[in-house]
C-alpha positions as a printed NumPy array, in Angstrom:
array([[170.564, 102.233, 119.16 ],
       [170.993,  98.915, 117.396],
       [174.37 ,  97.735, 116.09 ],
       [176.007,  94.625, 114.668],
       [172.981,  93.69 , 112.572],
       [172.904,  91.524, 109.487],
       [175.869,  91.8  , 107.135],
       [175.499,  94.409, 104.437],
       [177.251,  93.994, 101.068],
       [180.45 ,  96.079, 100.943],
       [179.444,  98.05 , 104.044],
       [179.479,  97.724, 107.813],
       [176.843,  95.541, 109.512],
       [173.391,  97.118, 109.567],
       [172.689,  99.529, 112.411],
       [169.821, 101.801, 113.398],
       [169.047, 104.733, 115.664],
       [165.541, 105.606, 116.803],
       [164.399, 109.044, 117.937],
       [161.242, 109.009, 120.041],
       [159.089, 112.143, 119.964],
       [156.15 , 113.077, 122.158],
       [152.828, 112.897, 120.277],
       [149.332, 111.75 , 121.149],
       [149.279, 108.898, 118.589],
       [151.852, 106.259, 117.739],
       [153.239, 106.876, 114.267],
       [156.377, 105.992, 112.384],
       [157.114, 109.514, 111.159],
       [160.168, 108.881, 108.998],
       [162.905, 106.453, 108.035],
       [166.197, 107.445, 106.435],
       [169.208, 105.517, 105.304],
       [171.78 , 108.075, 106.472],
       [174.636, 106.106, 104.954],
       [174.899, 102.643, 103.475],
       [173.173, 100.189, 105.857],
       [172.791, 102.82 , 108.618],
       [169.178, 103.706, 109.339],
       [167.52 , 106.51 , 111.317],
       [163.902, 106.218, 112.465],
       [161.651, 108.877, 113.992],
       [158.787, 107.391, 115.996],
       [156.033, 109.465, 117.613],
       [154.435, 108.054, 120.759],
       [152.774, 109.193, 123.993],
       [155.342, 107.053, 125.828],
       [157.981, 109.689, 124.993],
       [156.024, 112.448, 126.74 ],
       [157.269, 113.871, 130.012],
       [155.194, 115.739, 132.567],
       [156.341, 118.969, 130.903],
       [155.126, 117.713, 127.509],
       [151.801, 116.68 , 129.027],
       [151.233, 120.166, 130.425],
       [152.058, 121.734, 127.058],
       [149.661, 119.387, 125.239],
       [146.895, 120.081, 127.763],
       [147.353, 123.833, 127.22 ],
       [147.117, 123.357, 123.449],
       [143.915, 121.357, 123.858],
       [142.392, 124.01 , 126.102],
       [143.304, 126.776, 123.632],
       [141.805, 124.764, 120.759],
       [138.563, 124.263, 122.701],
       [138.336, 128.013, 123.353],
       [138.345, 128.822, 119.626]])
């Protein structure tokens, strides 16, 4: 979470929240301005993966190879 950013005209200072999701490639999935000068980002990255996510991804890969 980022707060107290640059001043925004007739609104609170800019702020942003970032949701990290587990994916194999790094991608900025979406950006929304949820209210004036408040931003929400969704970023996909392998860095967000836990051991549980890794096992799930490995199972998906194995199933895809079997097809």
